[in-house]
Amino acid sequence: MDLKYTPEEERFRNEVREWLQANLPAERPEVSESENMDEWMAFLRNWQRKLSDAGWAGIAWPKEYGGRGAGVNEQLIFTEEMARAKAPNLMNVSIGIELVGPALMHHGAEAQRRRYLPKILSAEEVWCQGFSEPGAGSDLASLQTRAVIDGDRFIVTGQKVWTSWAEYSDHCILLVRTDASAPRHKGISCLLVDMRSPGITVRPTRQITGETEFSEVFFDGVAVPRENLVGEINGGWGVAMTVLMHERGTSAIGYQIRLRSELDELMELAKRIEKNGRPASADPLIQQKLAQSFIEVEILKYNIYRSATQIARNGSPGPESSIIKLFWSEMDRRQKEVAMELMGLRSQLVRGSKGAVDHGRWQRAFLWSRAGTIYAGSSEIQRNIIAERVLGLPRG
Amino acid sequence: MDFGFTPEQEMIRGQAAEFFRRECPTAVVRGLMEGERAHSEQMWRKMAELGWMGLVFPEEFGGAGLSMVELSIVLEEMGRVLAPGTYFSTVVLGGLLLQSAASAEQKRRWLTPICEGELKATLALYEEHECPGPEGIRVRAENIDGGFAISGKKFFVPDAEVADLIICAAKTNSAEDRVTLFAVDRKLDGVNITPLRTMDQTRSLYEVSFESVRVDESCVIGSEGGAWPVIGRALDLAAVGLSAQMVGGARSVLEMCVEFLKTREQFGRKIGSFQSLQHRSADMLLLTESAKSAVYAASCAASDDAPDLPVLASIAKAYSSEAYVWIAGEGIQLHGGMGFTWEHDVHLYYKRACADASTLGDATHHRRRLAGLIGLG
Ligand SMILES: Cc1cc2nc3c(=O)[nH]c(=O)nc-3n(C[C@H](O)[C@H](O)[C@H](O)COP(=O)(O)OP(=O)(O)OC[C@H]3O[C@@H](n4cnc5c(N)ncnc54)[C@H](O)[C@@H]3O)c2cc1C
């Protein structure tokens, strides 16, 4: 057991740091994804092109698909250095890089990997994830969107909901039912769908923050080439499981880093905000709460490190990745509740209002923290998985 | 970076787990609880033969030269079975303090016999008023011809009746009001030891009063008046060690609960299929695994002599304290009426959890300290 980085890892860290110093754009649009989305996307695409040209996107991906062929630790180091430099994150990480990547690497055909993976890294193509449906959320296996084989193509009909980034996506990794008579888990397939195909309608859905990050997506007789099937026909559940496991595991390092830098900023905020005639940071109860958040965010990091070592040794995150998902999403909520408490009456004020603290960003982050315990498997679902699959309790 | 155990470390864990399973089953723990001192000389001997007394101490003083990571592994396994005895007092409180504070000659005098299993030690630090800083030390050592005369009272001294050596923190006139550590032979005149009656009977705590106890200058550990910084580091290590024991205890309670949930039936089904109990079990696992991460990270920091040891020690102690108390409390609840009986073991864990949580700084104390360390207040 050794928490120190090896000399090679330190060399890698220096290389990343130097490259970032030399290449990080000095000017960037104000970070507001909701308001000037197009400008922001154009900026991100440029930035990511630069990163991928220099071989920094997809650190742990094989070289033949545009990656660097390095290990999990290098991925952690890279993510940490990006955060330290306050560099804008890669685009579409949470879906393209972290979900579609592993899905294709584990289950995809060689031609699919060569066709799609490099363009994820270069941000030429953005992806969305079409899993949830109006009748199939936590109970994903009950999904109804149908795909029937018609010669050398599938014809897809149905509806997806809560599809993040759908408006901006080039492709969708889609779960469909291909055999209605088979047991639920055995009649599902996974398709790669061009979002510009005729018959697709995207209707944005307004969220509690007022944003429209997700959409409803309707499929009306959409033709998908047969070669876009991932893995076996009716083998989609295995692909979905790979995706969900990655969605819940070490990819959480990105969340950890965000939560840590938000905590640092909250501590600064506590020094600026005055309560009862002194800085809030001098209030013992506030100190206790911020210190607790610090404890949690640091432990999250070490939970992820342990899991990374597990992956480096055994190749894949186990159902234990549910612990990490549960931990970060719940602690995010607690942290943002502290932010609201710090702001007191001003916690009511949103972006654009006179007197809003830090342009309303904490208030927005507070609302967003309610999403993490729902998407990628709700907290209840994670606890079910931990109880039944990790602890081996009898099924409920 | 490799945040997993090496095969050698796994071997130590396996050996420790097997040892405590065999030598320290509940029947033994309960037997020792009923006794006077919660200590078994026989178990002590066997642990010494396995080389565990000197595990973390340098080879030149008779130890095995391993790190805090290995020590935490052994402590975790001890915590799993609630092993009574003076191992923690001798090795973690006494030994680690000697290791960082004592001169080479003093180490040969006291640390080597500890490594050989010939000497037991403990630390007399706390006094009547709970206070984590040097202000809390009121025991005085008057300068007398050729040495000192120590007077005053210490509370919560673990294992004082079996320890051969009591390391006492006191203030001397000559070093103004700074703290000095004295190595005091328990058998000296004027050392009076009174047992305290504790909720957790697996550990023995005492009041130790010193009435003009005379010690010579060679009993000053390290330098006169220079003890506080060393004590600070030793307390960090002890907090990590105690947290490792708490993790072990939490693991046991969870194992106990899962076993019960899989077998007990009500309403015609295994109670483990009730979701409210499943979810609490899941939270128990989350807390246990997270406490492990904190303890292992702090142990690595200790073995690397990393500057963030104080931060990691406080993280580990604060988190494990609350996790263990909650888990053991849920443990009682999940067992129903059986959980409220003296016969069932879960209350032993609950009592140990409460005792550990309040020892070496509770969660609130460590959060307060962290707030200072990370630049608040
Ligand atoms: C911001 C956001 C972005 C999202 N992005 C995407 C995306 O890009 N692609 C995509 O496919 N989906 C996405 N989702 C959808 C998300 O995966 C689902 O919302 C989630 O799986 C829950 O499903 P549901 O909404 O149907 O709720 P339901 O499954 O109906 O759950 C309702 C409540 O019941 C609880 N519940 C359900 N089953 C159980 C059970 N067995 N035991 C105990 N409690 C249970 C749930 O925990 C929840 O509290 C997104 C969601 C959000 C909030």
PDB file of C-alpha atoms in Angstrom, chain A residues 287-293 295, chain B residues 314-315 318-319 322 362-374 376:
ATOM      1  CA  GLN A 287     -16.839  25.434  11.025  1.00  0.00           C
ATOM      2  CA  GLN A 288     -18.135  22.016  12.033  1.00  0.00           C
ATOM      3  CA  LYS A 289     -20.209  21.716   8.878  1.00  0.00           C
ATOM      4  CA  LEU A 290     -17.457  22.849   6.526  1.00  0.00           C
ATOM      5  CA  ALA A 291     -14.961  20.570   8.257  1.00  0.00           C
ATOM      6  CA  GLN A 292     -17.413  17.677   7.859  1.00  0.00           C
ATOM      7  CA  SER A 293     -17.699  18.422   4.170  1.00  0.00           C
ATOM      8  CA  ILE A 295     -13.770  15.088   5.673  1.00  0.00           C
TER       9      ILE A 295
ATOM     10  CA  SER B 314      -8.368  13.997  12.291  1.00  0.00           C
ATOM     11  CA  ILE B 315     -10.337  12.903   9.237  1.00  0.00           C
ATOM     12  CA  ALA B 318     -13.800  12.050  13.276  1.00  0.00           C
ATOM     13  CA  TYR B 319     -15.278   9.848  10.588  1.00  0.00           C
ATOM     14  CA  GLU B 322     -19.371   8.621  14.110  1.00  0.00           C
ATOM     15  CA  ASP B 362     -14.290  12.978  19.643  1.00  0.00           C
ATOM     16  CA  ALA B 363     -15.617  13.844  16.199  1.00  0.00           C
ATOM     17  CA  THR B 364     -16.506  17.400  17.198  1.00  0.00           C
ATOM     18  CA  HIS B 365     -13.023  17.977  18.563  1.00  0.00           C
ATOM     19  CA  HIS B 366     -11.367  16.683  15.404  1.00  0.00           C
ATOM     20  CA  ARG B 367     -13.620  18.754  13.168  1.00  0.00           C
ATOM     21  CA  ARG B 368     -12.765  21.837  15.219  1.00  0.00           C
ATOM     22  CA  ARG B 369      -9.108  21.012  14.833  1.00  0.00           C
ATOM     23  CA  LEU B 370      -9.521  20.395  11.106  1.00  0.00           C
ATOM     24  CA  ALA B 371     -11.229  23.732  10.682  1.00  0.00           C
ATOM     25  CA  GLY B 372      -8.066  25.330  12.028  1.00  0.00           C
ATOM     26  CA  LEU B 373      -5.781  23.158   9.920  1.00  0.00           C
ATOM     27  CA  ILE B 374      -7.593  23.994   6.689  1.00  0.00           C
ATOM     28  CA  LEU B 376     -11.018  28.469   8.876  1.00  0.00           C
TER      29      LEU B 376
END
